[in-house]
JSON list of C-alpha atoms in Angstrom, two decimals:
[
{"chain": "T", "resi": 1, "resn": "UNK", "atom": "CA", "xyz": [0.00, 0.00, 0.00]},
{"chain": "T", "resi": 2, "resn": "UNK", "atom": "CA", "xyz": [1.03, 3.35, -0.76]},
{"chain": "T", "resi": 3, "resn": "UNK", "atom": "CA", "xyz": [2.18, 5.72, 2.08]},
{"chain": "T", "resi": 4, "resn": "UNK", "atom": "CA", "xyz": [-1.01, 7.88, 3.22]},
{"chain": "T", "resi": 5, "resn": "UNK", "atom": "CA", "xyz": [-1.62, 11.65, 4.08]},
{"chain": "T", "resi": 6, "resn": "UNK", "atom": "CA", "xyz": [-3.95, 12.19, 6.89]},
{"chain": "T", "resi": 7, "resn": "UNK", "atom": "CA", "xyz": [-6.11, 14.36, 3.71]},
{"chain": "T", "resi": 8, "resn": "UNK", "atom": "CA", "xyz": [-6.08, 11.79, 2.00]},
{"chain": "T", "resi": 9, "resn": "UNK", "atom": "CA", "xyz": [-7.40, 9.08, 5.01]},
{"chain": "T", "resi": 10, "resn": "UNK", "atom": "CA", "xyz": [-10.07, 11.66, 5.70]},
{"chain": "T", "resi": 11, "resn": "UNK", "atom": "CA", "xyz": [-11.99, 12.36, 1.92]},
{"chain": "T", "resi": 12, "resn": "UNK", "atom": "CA", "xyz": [-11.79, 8.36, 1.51]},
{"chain": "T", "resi": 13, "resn": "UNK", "atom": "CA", "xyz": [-14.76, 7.54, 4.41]},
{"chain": "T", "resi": 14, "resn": "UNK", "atom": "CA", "xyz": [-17.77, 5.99, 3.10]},
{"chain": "T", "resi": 15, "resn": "UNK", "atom": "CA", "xyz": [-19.61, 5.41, 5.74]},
{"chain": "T", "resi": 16, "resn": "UNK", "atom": "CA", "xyz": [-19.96, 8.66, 7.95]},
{"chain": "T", "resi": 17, "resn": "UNK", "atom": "CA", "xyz": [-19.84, 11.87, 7.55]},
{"chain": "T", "resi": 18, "resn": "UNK", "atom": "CA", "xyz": [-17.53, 14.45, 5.90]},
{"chain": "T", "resi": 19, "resn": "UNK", "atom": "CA", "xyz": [-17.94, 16.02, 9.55]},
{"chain": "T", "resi": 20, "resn": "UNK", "atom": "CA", "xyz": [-17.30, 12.59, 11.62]},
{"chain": "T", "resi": 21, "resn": "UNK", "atom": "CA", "xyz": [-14.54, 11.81, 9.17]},
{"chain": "T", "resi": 22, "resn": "UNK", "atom": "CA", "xyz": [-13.04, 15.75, 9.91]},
{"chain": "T", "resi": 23, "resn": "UNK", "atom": "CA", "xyz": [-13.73, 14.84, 13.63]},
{"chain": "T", "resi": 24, "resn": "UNK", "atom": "CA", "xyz": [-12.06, 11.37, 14.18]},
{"chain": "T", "resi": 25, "resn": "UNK", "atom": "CA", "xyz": [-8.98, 10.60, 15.35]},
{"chain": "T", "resi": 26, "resn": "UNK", "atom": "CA", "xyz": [-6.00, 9.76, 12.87]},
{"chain": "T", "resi": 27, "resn": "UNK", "atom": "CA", "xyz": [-2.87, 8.58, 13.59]},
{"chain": "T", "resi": 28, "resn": "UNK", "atom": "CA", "xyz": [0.13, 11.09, 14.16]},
{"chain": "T", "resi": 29, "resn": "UNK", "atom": "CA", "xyz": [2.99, 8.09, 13.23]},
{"chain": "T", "resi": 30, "resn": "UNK", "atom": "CA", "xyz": [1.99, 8.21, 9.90]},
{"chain": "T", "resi": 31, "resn": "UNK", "atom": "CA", "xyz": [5.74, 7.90, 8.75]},
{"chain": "T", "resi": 32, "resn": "UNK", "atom": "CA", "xyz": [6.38, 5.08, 11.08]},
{"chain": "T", "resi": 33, "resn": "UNK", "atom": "CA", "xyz": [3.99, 2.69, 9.37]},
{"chain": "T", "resi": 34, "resn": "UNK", "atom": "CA", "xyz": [4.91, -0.17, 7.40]},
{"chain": "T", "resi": 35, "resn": "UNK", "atom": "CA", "xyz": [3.19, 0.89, 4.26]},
{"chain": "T", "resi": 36, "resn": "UNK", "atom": "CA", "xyz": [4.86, -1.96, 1.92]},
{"chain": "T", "resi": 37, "resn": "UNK", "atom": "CA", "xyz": [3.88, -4.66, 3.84]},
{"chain": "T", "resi": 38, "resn": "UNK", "atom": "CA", "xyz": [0.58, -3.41, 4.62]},
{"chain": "T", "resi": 39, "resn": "UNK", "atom": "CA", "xyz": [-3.05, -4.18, 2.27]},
{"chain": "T", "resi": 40, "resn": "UNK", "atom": "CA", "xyz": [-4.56, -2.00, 4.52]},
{"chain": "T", "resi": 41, "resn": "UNK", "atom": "CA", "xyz": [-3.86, 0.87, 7.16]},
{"chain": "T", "resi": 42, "resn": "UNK", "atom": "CA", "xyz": [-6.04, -0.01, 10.33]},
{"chain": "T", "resi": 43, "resn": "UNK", "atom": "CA", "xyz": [-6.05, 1.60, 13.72]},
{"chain": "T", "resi": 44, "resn": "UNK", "atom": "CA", "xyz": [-8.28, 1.76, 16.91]},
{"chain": "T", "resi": 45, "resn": "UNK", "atom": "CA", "xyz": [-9.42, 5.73, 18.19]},
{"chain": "T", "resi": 46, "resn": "UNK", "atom": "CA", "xyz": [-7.61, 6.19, 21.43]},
{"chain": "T", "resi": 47, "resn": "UNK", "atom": "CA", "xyz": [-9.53, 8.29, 22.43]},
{"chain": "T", "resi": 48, "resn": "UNK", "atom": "CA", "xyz": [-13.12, 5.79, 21.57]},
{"chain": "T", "resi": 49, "resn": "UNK", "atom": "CA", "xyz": [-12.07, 2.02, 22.30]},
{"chain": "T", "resi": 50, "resn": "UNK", "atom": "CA", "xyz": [-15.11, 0.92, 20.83]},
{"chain": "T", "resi": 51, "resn": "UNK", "atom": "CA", "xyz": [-14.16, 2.31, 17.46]},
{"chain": "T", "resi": 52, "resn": "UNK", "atom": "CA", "xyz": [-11.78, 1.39, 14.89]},
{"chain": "T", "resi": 53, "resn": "UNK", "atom": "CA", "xyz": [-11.08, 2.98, 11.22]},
{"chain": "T", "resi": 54, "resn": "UNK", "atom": "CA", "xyz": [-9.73, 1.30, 8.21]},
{"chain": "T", "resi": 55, "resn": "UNK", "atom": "CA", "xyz": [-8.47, 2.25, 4.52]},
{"chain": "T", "resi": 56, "resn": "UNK", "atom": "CA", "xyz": [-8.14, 0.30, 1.51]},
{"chain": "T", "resi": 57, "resn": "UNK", "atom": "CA", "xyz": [-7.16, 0.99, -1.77]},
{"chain": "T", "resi": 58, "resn": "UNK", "atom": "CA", "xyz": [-9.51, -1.29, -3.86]},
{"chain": "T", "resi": 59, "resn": "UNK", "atom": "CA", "xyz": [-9.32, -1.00, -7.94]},
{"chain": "T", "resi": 60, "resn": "UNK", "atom": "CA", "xyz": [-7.36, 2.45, -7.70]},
{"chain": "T", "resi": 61, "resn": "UNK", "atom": "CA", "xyz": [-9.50, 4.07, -5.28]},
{"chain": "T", "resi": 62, "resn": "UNK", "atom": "CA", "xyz": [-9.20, 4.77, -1.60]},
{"chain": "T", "resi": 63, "resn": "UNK", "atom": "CA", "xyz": [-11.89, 3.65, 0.32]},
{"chain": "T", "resi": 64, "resn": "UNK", "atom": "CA", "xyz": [-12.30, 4.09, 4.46]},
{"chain": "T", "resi": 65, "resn": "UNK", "atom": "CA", "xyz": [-14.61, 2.82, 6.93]},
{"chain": "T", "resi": 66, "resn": "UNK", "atom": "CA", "xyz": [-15.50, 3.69, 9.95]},
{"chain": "T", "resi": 67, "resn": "UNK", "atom": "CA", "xyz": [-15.83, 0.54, 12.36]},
{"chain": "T", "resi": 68, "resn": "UNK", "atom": "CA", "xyz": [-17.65, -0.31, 15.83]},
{"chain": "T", "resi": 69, "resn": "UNK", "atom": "CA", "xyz": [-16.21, -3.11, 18.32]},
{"chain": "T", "resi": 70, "resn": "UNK", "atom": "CA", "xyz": [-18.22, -4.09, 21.93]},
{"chain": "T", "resi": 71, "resn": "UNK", "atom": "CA", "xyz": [-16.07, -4.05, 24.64]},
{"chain": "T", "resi": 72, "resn": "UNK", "atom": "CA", "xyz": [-13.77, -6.85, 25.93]},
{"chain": "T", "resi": 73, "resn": "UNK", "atom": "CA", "xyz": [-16.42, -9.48, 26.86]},
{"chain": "T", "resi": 74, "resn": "UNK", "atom": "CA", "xyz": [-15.87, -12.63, 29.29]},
{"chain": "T", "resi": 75, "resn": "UNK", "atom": "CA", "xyz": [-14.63, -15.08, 26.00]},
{"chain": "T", "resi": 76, "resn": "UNK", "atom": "CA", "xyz": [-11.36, -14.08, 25.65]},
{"chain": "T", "resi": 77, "resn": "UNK", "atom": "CA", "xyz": [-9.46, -17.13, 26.60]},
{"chain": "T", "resi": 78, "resn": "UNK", "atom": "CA", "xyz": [-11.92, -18.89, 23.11]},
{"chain": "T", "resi": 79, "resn": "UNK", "atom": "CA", "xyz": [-9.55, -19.02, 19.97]},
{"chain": "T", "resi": 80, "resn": "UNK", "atom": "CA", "xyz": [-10.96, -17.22, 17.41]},
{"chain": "T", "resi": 81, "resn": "UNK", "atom": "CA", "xyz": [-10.14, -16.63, 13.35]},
{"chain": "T", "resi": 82, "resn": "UNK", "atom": "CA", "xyz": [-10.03, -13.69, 11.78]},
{"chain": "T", "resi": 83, "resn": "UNK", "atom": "CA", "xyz": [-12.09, -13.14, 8.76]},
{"chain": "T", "resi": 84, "resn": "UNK", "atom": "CA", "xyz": [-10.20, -11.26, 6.70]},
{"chain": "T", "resi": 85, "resn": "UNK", "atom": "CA", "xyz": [-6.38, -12.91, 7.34]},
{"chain": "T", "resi": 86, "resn": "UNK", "atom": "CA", "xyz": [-7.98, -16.01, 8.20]},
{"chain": "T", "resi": 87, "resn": "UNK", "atom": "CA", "xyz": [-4.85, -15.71, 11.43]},
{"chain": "T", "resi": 88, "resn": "UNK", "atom": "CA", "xyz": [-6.21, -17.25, 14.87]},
{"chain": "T", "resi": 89, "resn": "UNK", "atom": "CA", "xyz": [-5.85, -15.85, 17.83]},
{"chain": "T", "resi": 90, "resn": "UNK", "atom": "CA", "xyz": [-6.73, -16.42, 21.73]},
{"chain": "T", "resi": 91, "resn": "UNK", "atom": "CA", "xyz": [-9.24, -13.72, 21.98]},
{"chain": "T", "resi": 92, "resn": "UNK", "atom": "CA", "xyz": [-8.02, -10.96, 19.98]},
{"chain": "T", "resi": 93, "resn": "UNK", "atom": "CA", "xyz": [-10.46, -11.45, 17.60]},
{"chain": "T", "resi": 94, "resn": "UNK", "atom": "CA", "xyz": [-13.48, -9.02, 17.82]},
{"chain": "T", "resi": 95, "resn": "UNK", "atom": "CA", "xyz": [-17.06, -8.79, 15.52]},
{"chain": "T", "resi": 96, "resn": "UNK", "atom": "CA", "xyz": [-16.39, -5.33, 14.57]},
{"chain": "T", "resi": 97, "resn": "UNK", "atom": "CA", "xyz": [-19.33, -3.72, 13.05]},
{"chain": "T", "resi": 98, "resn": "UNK", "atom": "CA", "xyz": [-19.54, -0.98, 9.66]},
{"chain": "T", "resi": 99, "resn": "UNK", "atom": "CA", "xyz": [-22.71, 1.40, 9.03]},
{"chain": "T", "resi": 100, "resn": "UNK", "atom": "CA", "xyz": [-23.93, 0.58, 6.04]},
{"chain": "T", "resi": 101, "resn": "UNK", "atom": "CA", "xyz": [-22.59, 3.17, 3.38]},
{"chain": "T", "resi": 102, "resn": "UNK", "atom": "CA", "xyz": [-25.64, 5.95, 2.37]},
{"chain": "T", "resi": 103, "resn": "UNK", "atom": "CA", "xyz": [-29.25, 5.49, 3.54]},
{"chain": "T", "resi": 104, "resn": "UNK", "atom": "CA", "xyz": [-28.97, 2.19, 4.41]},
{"chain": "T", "resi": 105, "resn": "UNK", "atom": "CA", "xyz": [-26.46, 3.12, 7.12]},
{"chain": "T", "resi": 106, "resn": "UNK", "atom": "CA", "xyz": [-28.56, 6.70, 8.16]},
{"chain": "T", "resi": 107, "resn": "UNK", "atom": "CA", "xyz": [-31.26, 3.89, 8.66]},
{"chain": "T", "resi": 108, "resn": "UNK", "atom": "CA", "xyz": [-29.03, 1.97, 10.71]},
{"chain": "T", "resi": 109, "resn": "UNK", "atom": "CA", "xyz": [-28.02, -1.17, 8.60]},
{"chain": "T", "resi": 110, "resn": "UNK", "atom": "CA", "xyz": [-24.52, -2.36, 9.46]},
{"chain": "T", "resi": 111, "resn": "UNK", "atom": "CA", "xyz": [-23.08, -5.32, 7.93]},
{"chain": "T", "resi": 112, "resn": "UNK", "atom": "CA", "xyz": [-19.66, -7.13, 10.55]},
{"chain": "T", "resi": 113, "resn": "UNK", "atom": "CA", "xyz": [-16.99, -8.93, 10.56]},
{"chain": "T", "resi": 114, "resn": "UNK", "atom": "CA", "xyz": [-14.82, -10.83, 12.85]},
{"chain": "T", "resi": 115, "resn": "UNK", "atom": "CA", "xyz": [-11.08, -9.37, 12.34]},
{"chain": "T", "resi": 116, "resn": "UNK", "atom": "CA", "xyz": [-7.76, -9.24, 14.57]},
{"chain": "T", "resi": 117, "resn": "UNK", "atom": "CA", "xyz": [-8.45, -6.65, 17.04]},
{"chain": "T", "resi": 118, "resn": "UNK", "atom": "CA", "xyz": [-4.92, -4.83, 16.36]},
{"chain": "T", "resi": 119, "resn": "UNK", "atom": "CA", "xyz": [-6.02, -4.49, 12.46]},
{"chain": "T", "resi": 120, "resn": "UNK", "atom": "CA", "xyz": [-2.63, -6.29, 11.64]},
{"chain": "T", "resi": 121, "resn": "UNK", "atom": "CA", "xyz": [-3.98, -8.62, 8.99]},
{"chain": "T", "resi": 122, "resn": "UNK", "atom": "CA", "xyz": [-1.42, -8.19, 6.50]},
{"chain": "T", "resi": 123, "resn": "UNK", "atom": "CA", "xyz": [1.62, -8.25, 9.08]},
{"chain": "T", "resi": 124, "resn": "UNK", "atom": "CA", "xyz": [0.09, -11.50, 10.30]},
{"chain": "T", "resi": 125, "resn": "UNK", "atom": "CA", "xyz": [-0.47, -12.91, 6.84]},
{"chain": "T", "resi": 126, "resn": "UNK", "atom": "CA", "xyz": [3.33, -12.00, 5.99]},
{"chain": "T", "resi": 127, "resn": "UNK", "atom": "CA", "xyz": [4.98, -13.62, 9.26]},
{"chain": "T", "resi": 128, "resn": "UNK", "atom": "CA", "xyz": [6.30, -9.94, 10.54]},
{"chain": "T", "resi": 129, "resn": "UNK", "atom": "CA", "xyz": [3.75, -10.65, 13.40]},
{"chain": "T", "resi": 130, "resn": "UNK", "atom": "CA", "xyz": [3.44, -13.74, 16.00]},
{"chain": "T", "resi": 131, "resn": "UNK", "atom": "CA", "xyz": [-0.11, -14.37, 17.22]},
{"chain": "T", "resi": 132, "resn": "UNK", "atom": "CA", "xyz": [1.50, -17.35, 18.88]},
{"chain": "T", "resi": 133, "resn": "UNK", "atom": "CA", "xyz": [1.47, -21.12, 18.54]},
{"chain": "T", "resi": 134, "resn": "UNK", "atom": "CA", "xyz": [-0.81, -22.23, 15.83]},
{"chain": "T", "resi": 135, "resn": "UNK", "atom": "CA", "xyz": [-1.55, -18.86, 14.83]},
{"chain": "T", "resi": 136, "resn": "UNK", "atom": "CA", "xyz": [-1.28, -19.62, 11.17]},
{"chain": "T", "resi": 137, "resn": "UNK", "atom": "CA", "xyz": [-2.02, -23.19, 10.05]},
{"chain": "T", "resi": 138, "resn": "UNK", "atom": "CA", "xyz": [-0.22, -24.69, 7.37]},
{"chain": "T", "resi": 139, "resn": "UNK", "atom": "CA", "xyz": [-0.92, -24.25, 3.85]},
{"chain": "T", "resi": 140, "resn": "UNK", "atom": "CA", "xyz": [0.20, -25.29, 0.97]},
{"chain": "T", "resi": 141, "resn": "UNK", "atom": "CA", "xyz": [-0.53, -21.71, -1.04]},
{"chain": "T", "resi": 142, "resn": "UNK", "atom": "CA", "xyz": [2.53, -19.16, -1.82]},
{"chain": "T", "resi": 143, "resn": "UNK", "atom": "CA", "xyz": [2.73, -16.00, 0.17]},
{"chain": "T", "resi": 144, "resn": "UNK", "atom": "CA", "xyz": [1.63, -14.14, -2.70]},
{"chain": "T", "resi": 145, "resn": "UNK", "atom": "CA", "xyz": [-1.71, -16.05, -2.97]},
{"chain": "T", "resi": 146, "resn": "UNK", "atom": "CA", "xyz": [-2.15, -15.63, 0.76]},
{"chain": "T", "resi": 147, "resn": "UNK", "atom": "CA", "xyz": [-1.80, -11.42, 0.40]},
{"chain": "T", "resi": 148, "resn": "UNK", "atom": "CA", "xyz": [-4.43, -12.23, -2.14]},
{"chain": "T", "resi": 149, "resn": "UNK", "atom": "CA", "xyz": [-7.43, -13.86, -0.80]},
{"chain": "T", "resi": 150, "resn": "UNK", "atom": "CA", "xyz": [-6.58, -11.44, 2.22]},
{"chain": "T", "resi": 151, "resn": "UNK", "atom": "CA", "xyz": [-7.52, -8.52, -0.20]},
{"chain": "T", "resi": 152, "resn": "UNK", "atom": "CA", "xyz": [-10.18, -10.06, -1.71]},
{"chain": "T", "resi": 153, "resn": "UNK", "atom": "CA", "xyz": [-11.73, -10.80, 1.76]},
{"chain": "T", "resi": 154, "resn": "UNK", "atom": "CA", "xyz": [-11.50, -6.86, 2.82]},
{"chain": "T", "resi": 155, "resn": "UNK", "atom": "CA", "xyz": [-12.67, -6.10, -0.49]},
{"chain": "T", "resi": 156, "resn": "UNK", "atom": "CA", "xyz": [-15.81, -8.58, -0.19]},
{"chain": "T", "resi": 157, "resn": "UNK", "atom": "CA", "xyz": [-16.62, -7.01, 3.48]},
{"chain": "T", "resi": 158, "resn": "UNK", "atom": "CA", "xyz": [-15.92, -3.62, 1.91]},
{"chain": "T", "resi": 159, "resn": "UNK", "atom": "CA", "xyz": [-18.15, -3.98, -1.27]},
{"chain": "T", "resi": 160, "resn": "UNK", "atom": "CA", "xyz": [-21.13, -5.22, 1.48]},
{"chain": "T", "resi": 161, "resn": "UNK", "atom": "CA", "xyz": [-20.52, -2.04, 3.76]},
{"chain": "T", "resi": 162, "resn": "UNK", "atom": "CA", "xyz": [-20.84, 0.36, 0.24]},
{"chain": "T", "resi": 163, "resn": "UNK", "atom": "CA", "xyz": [-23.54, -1.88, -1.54]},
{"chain": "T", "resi": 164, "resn": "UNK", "atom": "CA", "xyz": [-26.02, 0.31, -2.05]}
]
């Protein structure tokens, strides 16, 4: 992914406001980001645990959403897998929740996903992260096929949060 302005993070929400997207928080570290290993850029508000934001770049446009997680609940010892990186993890994976791009969403439709509560699919997916033992299962598919069907899971949640 390329390297991203905060400008550029903020006109690419589809799924709030152009005043919620002026509002939230974005990161200060932009520099200090990975941004060749990454398929996304994902981080959680500091200053609103419940909320997360993501941004894609899906067929040469820049798309953001704006995402809801509940709190820590009492399952956090349960291995879960992540949606997107298909990565499993002993309760760091959450059901975070998108408002429905347009109406739908200003009518409160929101479409979720279950996804590594740091948003560090694509670190996972390329080994520069350790979920632990058994994290990542075995599979027979090259790296470059795994970074695939990682973006086309995003882009499959993403083309559900902007269907219209």
């Amino acid at each position: 992914m390329k390297q991203l302005t905060e400008k550029e993070i903020r006109a690419a929400f589809v799924n709030c406001t152009k005043g919620e997207a002026k509002r939230l928080s974005v990161p200060r570290d932009l520099d200090d980001h990975p941004w060749d290993d990454l398929d996304y850029f994902g981080w959680r508000d500091p200053q609103a645990p419940g909320r997360a934001y993501l941004v894609t770049e899906l067929d040469g446009t820049l798309k953001a959403l704006v995402l809801r997680s509940p709190g820590h609940t009492s399952g956090q010892g349960r291995r879960s897998m992540c949606s997107i990186c298909l990565t499993t993890h002993d309760g760091n994976v959450s059901l975070m929740v998108a408002p429905r791009a347009g109406k739908a969403g200003q009518q409160g439709n929101s479409v979720g996903v279950y996804i590594c509560d740091d948003l560090a699919c694509s670190l996972y997916v390329r080994g520069k992260r350790d979920a632990g033992a058994g994290a990542r299962l075995h599979e027979t598919i090259t790296l470059e096929e795994k970074i695939e069907r990682t973006v086309a899971n995003l882009a499959a949640f993403t083309a559900k949060v902007t269907a219209v």
